């Protein structure tokens, strides 16, 4: 099986590495295209044995599955020219905000298109991805795409109308968590702790808490309640987050802004 990437940037490298590390295909089963030969180097350095070309059509022709890993803004120019080559092919788009209807309109009527929303922790095999397909996609196509996306994390099949909200949650979510970690570090430094110790303690706290929440049968707030002893320090700290529903309101606004932006992208704005 040959898996091709149109665009060999961050996400293509993350997925390519997952595919090889997860044993889905050897690196020799990967091909990517970039506008110039030099910019494919990071992909080829990471995955020795993979091929590269500057011809997007060649990738489509040679591949059993083609992954569209270019920025959404590039789609209107780069995708329609693949129409003839895409006949009968299975295409997976990972672009934010580009609908199945749009992609199918640019490609051949016999092209099977699946749209997905992965996230950057894929780079270390810990991604959260979702996917939704057009009406002519087969169960075998879904099974292949599930294998591809779960080779670098976890994957779920969803309805396309959920993808903008999911983009706001798990697509953009890693950045919210990075902000939260940074805010913990800044808060600790303000209390007089050294920078490195603050960083290591904040990271291990977030990592350990996410792991505990993921392995526990308890809901996150029940886990929080377990450590909020009456008149204790955690209760005092959490009271600030809960005052006027501060944290919930902030996250609701944050997700809503990201979802609105995904909807704007879908309208071509
Ligand atoms: N990064 C994220 O957090 C994330 C999460 C979920 C989904 N996504 C989606 O993943 C897609 C790729 O994102 P990314 O972060 O991997 O972007 P990226 O690192 O910028 O990679 C895109 C690559 O495509 C190349 N390219 C541009 N025009 C091309 C063309 N016509 N044909 C072939 N290659 C072309 C770019 O080359 P140049 O740099 O030379 O232009 C670049 O190397 C986007 O659609 C994004 O919405 C990203």
mmCIF file of C-alpha atoms and ligand atoms in Angstrom:
data_model
loop_
_atom_site.group_PDB
_atom_site.id
_atom_site.type_symbol
_atom_site.label_atom_id
_atom_site.label_comp_id
_atom_site.label_asym_id
_atom_site.label_seq_id
_atom_site.Cartn_x
_atom_site.Cartn_y
_atom_site.Cartn_z
ATOM 1 C CA UNK A 1 0.000 0.000 0.000
ATOM 2 C CA UNK A 2 1.224 3.519 -0.846
ATOM 3 C CA UNK A 3 0.104 6.487 1.252
ATOM 4 C CA UNK A 4 0.693 9.924 -0.262
ATOM 5 C CA UNK A 5 0.791 13.387 1.284
ATOM 6 C CA UNK A 6 0.058 16.609 -0.576
ATOM 7 C CA UNK A 7 2.083 18.978 1.632
ATOM 8 C CA UNK A 8 4.837 17.603 3.875
ATOM 9 C CA UNK A 9 4.622 19.996 6.841
ATOM 10 C CA UNK A 10 4.113 19.445 10.567
ATOM 11 C CA UNK A 11 0.939 17.357 10.389
ATOM 12 C CA UNK A 12 2.119 15.242 7.444
ATOM 13 C CA UNK A 13 5.309 14.420 9.351
ATOM 14 C CA UNK A 14 3.347 13.568 12.507
ATOM 15 C CA UNK A 15 0.990 11.240 10.623
ATOM 16 C CA UNK A 16 3.819 9.746 8.525
ATOM 17 C CA UNK A 17 5.826 8.954 11.652
ATOM 18 C CA UNK A 18 2.772 7.367 13.302
ATOM 19 C CA UNK A 19 2.176 5.227 10.229
ATOM 20 C CA UNK A 20 5.730 3.915 10.198
ATOM 21 C CA UNK A 21 6.122 3.517 13.988
ATOM 22 C CA UNK A 22 2.687 1.859 14.155
ATOM 23 C CA UNK A 23 3.617 -0.632 11.405
ATOM 24 C CA UNK A 24 0.821 0.485 9.025
ATOM 25 C CA UNK A 25 3.329 0.989 6.167
ATOM 26 C CA UNK A 26 7.142 1.084 5.954
ATOM 27 C CA UNK A 27 8.661 4.475 5.037
ATOM 28 C CA UNK A 28 9.148 3.141 1.499
ATOM 29 C CA UNK A 29 5.343 3.093 1.254
ATOM 30 C CA UNK A 30 5.142 6.886 1.710
ATOM 31 C CA UNK A 31 5.324 9.634 -0.918
ATOM 32 C CA UNK A 32 4.948 13.374 -0.389
ATOM 33 C CA UNK A 33 4.825 16.489 -2.535
ATOM 34 C CA UNK A 34 6.006 20.012 -1.769
ATOM 35 C CA UNK A 35 6.258 23.077 -4.048
ATOM 36 C CA UNK A 36 10.078 22.734 -4.074
ATOM 37 C CA UNK A 37 12.384 19.757 -3.479
ATOM 38 C CA UNK A 38 14.219 21.336 -0.544
ATOM 39 C CA UNK A 39 11.107 21.803 1.579
ATOM 40 C CA UNK A 40 10.447 18.031 1.571
ATOM 41 C CA UNK A 41 13.781 17.445 3.399
ATOM 42 C CA UNK A 42 12.380 17.408 6.972
ATOM 43 C CA UNK A 43 9.846 14.713 5.871
ATOM 44 C CA UNK A 44 12.569 12.639 4.166
ATOM 45 C CA UNK A 45 15.010 13.086 7.080
ATOM 46 C CA UNK A 46 12.358 11.909 9.553
ATOM 47 C CA UNK A 47 11.243 9.028 7.348
ATOM 48 C CA UNK A 48 14.247 7.706 5.407
ATOM 49 C CA UNK A 49 13.126 5.646 2.420
ATOM 50 C CA UNK A 50 10.065 7.799 1.654
ATOM 51 C CA UNK A 51 9.827 9.446 -1.783
ATOM 52 C CA UNK A 52 9.262 13.107 -2.597
ATOM 53 C CA UNK A 53 8.133 14.977 -5.695
ATOM 54 C CA UNK A 54 7.092 18.489 -6.647
ATOM 55 C CA UNK A 55 4.173 17.101 -8.681
ATOM 56 C CA UNK A 56 0.949 16.757 -6.653
ATOM 57 C CA UNK A 57 -0.665 14.750 -9.474
ATOM 58 C CA UNK A 58 2.081 12.127 -9.221
ATOM 59 C CA UNK A 59 1.261 11.629 -5.535
ATOM 60 C CA UNK A 60 -2.427 11.126 -6.345
ATOM 61 C CA UNK A 61 -1.672 8.686 -9.192
ATOM 62 C CA UNK A 62 0.760 6.569 -7.149
ATOM 63 C CA UNK A 63 -1.166 6.425 -3.849
ATOM 64 C CA UNK A 64 -3.900 4.138 -2.525
ATOM 65 C CA UNK A 65 -4.723 6.801 0.060
ATOM 66 C CA UNK A 66 -3.944 10.509 -0.460
ATOM 67 C CA UNK A 67 -3.760 12.794 2.568
ATOM 68 C CA UNK A 68 -4.369 16.503 1.868
ATOM 69 C CA UNK A 69 -2.032 18.140 4.415
ATOM 70 C CA UNK A 70 -1.842 21.698 3.034
ATOM 71 C CA UNK A 71 -3.265 24.856 4.618
ATOM 72 C CA UNK A 72 -6.976 25.521 3.970
ATOM 73 C CA UNK A 73 -6.167 28.731 2.054
ATOM 74 C CA UNK A 74 -4.204 26.714 -0.554
ATOM 75 C CA UNK A 75 -7.082 24.323 -1.369
ATOM 76 C CA UNK A 76 -8.968 26.399 -3.998
ATOM 77 C CA UNK A 77 -5.818 26.631 -6.114
ATOM 78 C CA UNK A 78 -4.165 23.227 -5.450
ATOM 79 C CA UNK A 79 -7.090 20.770 -5.365
ATOM 80 C CA UNK A 80 -9.237 21.355 -8.520
ATOM 81 C CA UNK A 81 -6.231 20.539 -10.766
ATOM 82 C CA UNK A 82 -6.194 17.037 -9.233
ATOM 83 C CA UNK A 83 -9.707 16.285 -10.550
ATOM 84 C CA UNK A 84 -8.812 13.794 -13.306
ATOM 85 C CA UNK A 85 -6.054 12.041 -11.318
ATOM 86 C CA UNK A 86 -8.389 11.629 -8.329
ATOM 87 C CA UNK A 87 -10.914 9.412 -10.172
ATOM 88 C CA UNK A 88 -11.668 6.340 -8.024
ATOM 89 C CA UNK A 89 -9.178 7.390 -5.315
ATOM 90 C CA UNK A 90 -9.601 7.599 -1.544
ATOM 91 C CA UNK A 91 -8.709 11.094 -0.252
ATOM 92 C CA UNK A 92 -8.338 12.160 3.391
ATOM 93 C CA UNK A 93 -8.372 15.907 4.109
ATOM 94 C CA UNK A 94 -7.040 17.168 7.440
ATOM 95 C CA UNK A 95 -7.706 20.862 6.712
ATOM 96 C CA UNK A 96 -9.689 22.948 9.190
ATOM 97 C CA UNK A 97 -12.963 24.358 7.870
ATOM 98 C CA UNK A 98 -13.025 22.854 4.343
ATOM 99 C CA UNK A 99 -16.262 20.900 3.968
ATOM 100 C CA UNK A 100 -16.747 17.527 2.281
ATOM 101 C CA UNK A 101 -19.101 19.209 -0.179
ATOM 102 C CA UNK A 102 -16.404 21.680 -1.248
ATOM 103 C CA UNK A 103 -13.681 19.048 -1.612
ATOM 104 C CA UNK A 104 -15.992 16.671 -3.502
ATOM 105 C CA UNK A 105 -17.014 19.534 -5.808
ATOM 106 C CA UNK A 106 -13.355 20.120 -6.765
ATOM 107 C CA UNK A 107 -12.522 16.431 -7.340
ATOM 108 C CA UNK A 108 -13.784 13.666 -9.654
ATOM 109 C CA UNK A 109 -17.341 12.390 -8.943
ATOM 110 C CA UNK A 110 -15.911 8.902 -8.259
ATOM 111 C CA UNK A 111 -13.400 10.159 -5.642
ATOM 112 C CA UNK A 112 -14.181 8.966 -2.111
ATOM 113 C CA UNK A 113 -13.485 11.789 0.356
ATOM 114 C CA UNK A 114 -13.083 11.640 4.128
ATOM 115 C CA UNK A 115 -12.564 14.786 6.179
ATOM 116 C CA UNK A 116 -10.745 14.666 9.484
ATOM 117 C CA UNK A 117 -9.619 16.878 12.342
ATOM 118 C CA UNK A 118 -6.418 15.655 13.985
ATOM 119 C CA UNK A 119 -4.314 17.542 16.550
ATOM 120 C CA UNK A 120 -0.606 18.209 17.156
ATOM 121 C CA UNK A 121 0.025 15.668 19.980
ATOM 122 C CA UNK A 122 0.025 13.259 17.027
ATOM 123 C CA UNK A 123 3.712 14.219 16.789
ATOM 124 C CA UNK A 124 4.345 12.038 19.867
ATOM 125 C CA UNK A 125 1.722 9.382 19.112
ATOM 126 C CA UNK A 126 -0.858 10.943 21.457
ATOM 127 C CA UNK A 127 -3.234 12.612 18.984
ATOM 128 C CA UNK A 128 -7.015 12.951 19.229
ATOM 129 C CA UNK A 129 -8.578 12.743 15.736
ATOM 130 C CA UNK A 130 -12.082 12.532 14.323
ATOM 131 C CA UNK A 131 -13.252 11.775 10.793
ATOM 132 C CA UNK A 132 -16.434 11.929 8.701
ATOM 133 C CA UNK A 133 -16.988 10.720 5.138
ATOM 134 C CA UNK A 134 -18.992 11.472 2.008
ATOM 135 C CA UNK A 135 -21.894 9.279 0.878
ATOM 136 C CA UNK A 136 -19.790 7.047 -1.443
ATOM 137 C CA UNK A 137 -17.211 6.131 1.227
ATOM 138 C CA UNK A 138 -17.110 2.388 2.005
ATOM 139 C CA UNK A 139 -16.705 0.654 5.372
ATOM 140 C CA UNK A 140 -13.269 -0.543 4.178
ATOM 141 C CA UNK A 141 -12.294 3.115 3.539
ATOM 142 C CA UNK A 142 -13.403 4.089 7.067
ATOM 143 C CA UNK A 143 -11.464 1.151 8.514
ATOM 144 C CA UNK A 144 -8.282 2.212 6.678
ATOM 145 C CA UNK A 145 -8.608 5.855 7.757
ATOM 146 C CA UNK A 146 -9.288 4.767 11.356
ATOM 147 C CA UNK A 147 -6.067 2.702 11.259
ATOM 148 C CA UNK A 148 -4.117 5.611 9.796
ATOM 149 C CA UNK A 149 -5.335 8.178 12.346
ATOM 150 C CA UNK A 150 -5.132 5.856 15.344
ATOM 151 C CA UNK A 151 -1.536 4.914 14.478
ATOM 152 C CA UNK A 152 -0.572 8.222 16.158
ATOM 153 C CA UNK A 153 -3.182 8.431 18.934
ATOM 154 C CA UNK A 154 -6.931 7.844 19.258
ATOM 155 C CA UNK A 155 -9.584 8.336 16.551
ATOM 156 C CA UNK A 156 -13.389 8.552 16.470
ATOM 157 C CA UNK A 157 -15.883 8.531 13.583
ATOM 158 C CA UNK A 158 -18.317 11.475 13.876
ATOM 159 C CA UNK A 159 -20.950 13.386 11.891
ATOM 160 C CA UNK A 160 -19.542 16.154 9.705
ATOM 161 C CA UNK A 161 -21.788 18.749 11.390
ATOM 162 C CA UNK A 162 -19.875 18.128 14.652
ATOM 163 C CA UNK A 163 -16.452 18.890 13.187
ATOM 164 C CA UNK A 164 -16.423 22.701 13.716
ATOM 165 C CA UNK A 165 -17.153 22.218 17.433
ATOM 166 C CA UNK A 166 -14.568 19.430 17.592
ATOM 167 C CA UNK A 167 -12.039 21.723 15.906
ATOM 168 C CA UNK A 168 -12.679 24.176 18.759
ATOM 169 C CA UNK A 169 -12.216 21.410 21.353
ATOM 170 C CA UNK A 170 -9.481 18.965 20.329
ATOM 171 C CA UNK A 171 -8.063 20.634 17.179
ATOM 172 C CA UNK A 172 -7.254 23.923 18.952
ATOM 173 C CA UNK A 173 -7.296 22.394 22.468
ATOM 174 C CA UNK A 174 -3.570 21.636 22.793
ATOM 175 C CA UNK A 175 -2.874 25.400 22.613
ATOM 176 C CA UNK A 176 -5.356 26.089 25.450
ATOM 177 C CA UNK A 177 -3.572 23.493 27.577
ATOM 178 C CA UNK A 178 -0.184 25.050 26.742
ATOM 179 C CA UNK A 179 -1.563 28.426 27.882
ATOM 180 C CA UNK A 180 -2.840 26.840 31.103
ATOM 181 C CA UNK A 181 0.567 25.248 31.775
ATOM 182 C CA UNK A 182 2.281 28.580 31.169
ATOM 183 C CA UNK A 183 -0.153 30.333 33.515
ATOM 184 C CA UNK A 184 0.637 27.762 36.251
ATOM 185 C CA UNK A 185 4.370 28.368 35.731
ATOM 186 C CA UNK A 186 3.977 32.175 35.853
ATOM 187 C CA UNK A 187 1.853 31.888 39.004
ATOM 188 C CA UNK A 188 4.478 29.696 40.689
ATOM 189 C CA UNK A 189 7.304 32.071 39.736
ATOM 190 C CA UNK A 190 5.288 34.956 41.196
ATOM 191 C CA UNK A 191 5.202 32.987 44.470
ATOM 192 C CA UNK A 192 9.019 32.894 44.470
ATOM 193 C CA UNK A 193 9.749 29.426 43.026
ATOM 194 C CA UNK A 194 12.652 28.955 40.564
ATOM 195 C CA UNK A 195 11.724 28.890 36.851
ATOM 196 C CA UNK A 196 12.911 25.335 36.108
ATOM 197 C CA UNK A 197 11.313 23.794 39.164
ATOM 198 C CA UNK A 198 8.043 25.663 38.412
ATOM 199 C CA UNK A 199 8.091 24.322 34.841
ATOM 200 C CA UNK A 200 8.802 20.724 35.806
ATOM 201 C CA UNK A 201 6.232 20.672 38.608
ATOM 202 C CA UNK A 202 3.550 22.310 36.413
ATOM 203 C CA UNK A 203 4.154 19.851 33.543
ATOM 204 C CA UNK A 204 4.164 16.771 35.771
ATOM 205 C CA UNK A 205 1.017 17.996 37.553
ATOM 206 C CA UNK A 206 -0.897 18.448 34.275
ATOM 207 C CA UNK A 207 0.424 15.166 32.837
ATOM 208 C CA UNK A 208 -0.335 13.174 36.011
ATOM 209 C CA UNK A 209 -3.778 14.733 36.474
ATOM 210 C CA UNK A 210 -4.779 14.058 32.841
ATOM 211 C CA UNK A 211 -3.573 10.465 33.221
ATOM 212 C CA UNK A 212 -5.469 10.035 36.505
ATOM 213 C CA UNK A 213 -8.667 11.544 35.021
ATOM 214 C CA UNK A 214 -8.318 9.289 31.990
ATOM 215 C CA UNK A 215 -7.840 6.112 34.058
ATOM 216 C CA UNK A 216 -10.394 6.921 36.776
ATOM 217 C CA UNK A 217 -14.080 6.039 36.654
ATOM 218 C CA UNK A 218 -14.819 9.328 38.441
ATOM 219 C CA UNK A 219 -15.807 12.512 36.588
ATOM 220 C CA UNK A 220 -13.197 15.324 36.677
ATOM 221 C CA UNK A 221 -15.137 17.380 39.236
ATOM 222 C CA UNK A 222 -15.541 14.314 41.508
ATOM 223 C CA UNK A 223 -11.770 13.871 41.400
ATOM 224 C CA UNK A 224 -11.425 17.563 42.283
ATOM 225 C CA UNK A 225 -13.890 17.150 45.167
ATOM 226 C CA UNK A 226 -11.718 14.333 46.589
ATOM 227 C CA UNK A 227 -8.833 16.746 47.147
ATOM 228 C CA UNK A 228 -10.842 19.749 48.375
ATOM 229 C CA UNK A 229 -10.708 19.215 52.156
ATOM 230 C CA UNK A 230 -12.780 21.636 54.239
ATOM 231 C CA UNK A 231 -10.787 24.791 55.018
ATOM 232 C CA UNK A 232 -7.890 23.310 52.949
ATOM 233 C CA UNK A 233 -5.567 24.855 50.372
ATOM 234 C CA UNK A 234 -7.116 23.213 47.279
ATOM 235 C CA UNK A 235 -10.575 24.424 48.272
ATOM 236 C CA UNK A 236 -9.186 27.948 48.633
ATOM 237 C CA UNK A 237 -7.522 27.789 45.207
ATOM 238 C CA UNK A 238 -10.520 26.248 43.416
ATOM 239 C CA UNK A 239 -12.854 28.861 44.937
ATOM 240 C CA UNK A 240 -11.077 31.433 42.731
ATOM 241 C CA UNK A 241 -11.682 29.343 39.582
ATOM 242 C CA UNK A 242 -15.330 28.825 40.540
ATOM 243 C CA UNK A 243 -16.114 32.414 41.576
ATOM 244 C CA UNK A 244 -18.893 33.654 39.260
ATOM 245 C CA UNK A 245 -18.291 30.469 37.228
ATOM 246 C CA UNK A 246 -15.077 32.201 36.040
ATOM 247 C CA UNK A 247 -13.267 29.232 34.468
ATOM 248 C CA UNK A 248 -16.403 27.760 32.841
ATOM 249 C CA UNK A 249 -17.326 31.128 31.334
ATOM 250 C CA UNK A 250 -13.792 31.664 30.051
ATOM 251 C CA UNK A 251 -13.612 28.226 28.387
ATOM 252 C CA UNK A 252 -17.113 28.608 26.911
ATOM 253 C CA UNK A 253 -16.031 31.908 25.290
ATOM 254 C CA UNK A 254 -12.759 30.399 24.125
ATOM 255 C CA UNK A 255 -14.414 27.366 22.442
ATOM 256 C CA UNK A 256 -17.143 29.522 20.951
ATOM 257 C CA UNK A 257 -14.593 31.911 19.365
ATOM 258 C CA UNK A 258 -12.664 28.969 17.856
ATOM 259 C CA UNK A 259 -15.867 27.354 16.523
ATOM 260 C CA UNK A 260 -16.965 30.674 14.971
ATOM 261 C CA UNK A 261 -13.593 30.910 13.230
ATOM 262 C CA UNK A 262 -13.944 27.336 11.885
ATOM 263 C CA UNK A 263 -17.376 28.308 10.491
ATOM 264 C CA UNK A 264 -15.873 31.434 8.899
ATOM 265 C CA UNK A 265 -13.146 29.304 7.257
ATOM 266 C CA UNK A 266 -15.868 27.022 5.895
ATOM 267 C CA UNK A 267 -17.497 30.101 4.292
ATOM 268 C CA UNK A 268 -14.108 31.009 2.774
ATOM 269 C CA UNK A 269 -13.529 34.022 5.056
HETATM 270 N N1 LIG B 1 -1.118 22.364 13.028
HETATM 271 C C1 LIG B 1 -2.248 22.039 13.652
HETATM 272 O O1 LIG B 1 -2.429 22.215 14.864
HETATM 273 C C2 LIG B 1 -3.350 21.353 12.889
HETATM 274 C C3 LIG B 1 -4.317 20.609 13.595
HETATM 275 C C4 LIG B 1 -5.314 19.991 12.851
HETATM 276 C C5 LIG B 1 -5.366 20.141 11.466
HETATM 277 N N2 LIG B 1 -4.426 20.904 10.846
HETATM 278 C C6 LIG B 1 -4.516 21.055 9.393
HETATM 279 O O2 LIG B 1 -3.418 20.392 8.806
HETATM 280 C C7 LIG B 1 -3.096 21.032 7.569
HETATM 281 C C8 LIG B 1 -1.595 21.201 7.493
HETATM 282 O O3 LIG B 1 -1.180 21.982 8.589
HETATM 283 P P1 LIG B 1 0.360 22.021 9.037
HETATM 284 O O4 LIG B 1 0.363 22.654 10.386
HETATM 285 O O5 LIG B 1 0.998 20.708 8.816
HETATM 286 O O6 LIG B 1 0.902 23.068 7.932
HETATM 287 P P2 LIG B 1 2.394 23.299 7.428
HETATM 288 O O7 LIG B 1 3.400 22.825 8.441
HETATM 289 O O8 LIG B 1 2.483 24.718 6.940
HETATM 290 O O9 LIG B 1 2.500 22.309 6.162
HETATM 291 C C9 LIG B 1 1.903 22.541 4.929
HETATM 292 C C10 LIG B 1 2.953 22.254 3.847
HETATM 293 O O10 LIG B 1 2.333 22.261 2.563
HETATM 294 C C11 LIG B 1 3.225 22.912 1.644
HETATM 295 N N3 LIG B 1 2.465 23.410 0.503
HETATM 296 C C12 LIG B 1 1.969 24.662 0.278
HETATM 297 N N4 LIG B 1 1.327 24.720 -0.925
HETATM 298 C C13 LIG B 1 1.421 23.483 -1.457
HETATM 299 C C14 LIG B 1 0.960 22.908 -2.677
HETATM 300 N N5 LIG B 1 0.255 23.612 -3.574
HETATM 301 N N6 LIG B 1 1.235 21.603 -2.913
HETATM 302 C C15 LIG B 1 1.942 20.866 -2.024
HETATM 303 N N7 LIG B 1 2.402 21.359 -0.845
HETATM 304 C C16 LIG B 1 2.151 22.643 -0.571
HETATM 305 C C17 LIG B 1 3.828 24.010 2.483
HETATM 306 O O11 LIG B 1 5.017 24.468 1.846
HETATM 307 P P3 LIG B 1 5.433 26.019 2.058
HETATM 308 O O12 LIG B 1 5.707 26.186 3.511
HETATM 309 O O13 LIG B 1 6.652 26.131 1.196
HETATM 310 O O14 LIG B 1 4.273 26.853 1.580
HETATM 311 C C18 LIG B 1 4.070 23.305 3.810
HETATM 312 O O15 LIG B 1 5.330 22.662 3.858
HETATM 313 C C19 LIG B 1 -3.864 22.361 7.551
HETATM 314 O O16 LIG B 1 -4.920 22.282 6.607
HETATM 315 C C20 LIG B 1 -4.421 22.509 8.942
HETATM 316 O O17 LIG B 1 -5.710 23.110 8.932
HETATM 317 C C21 LIG B 1 -3.398 21.484 11.513
#
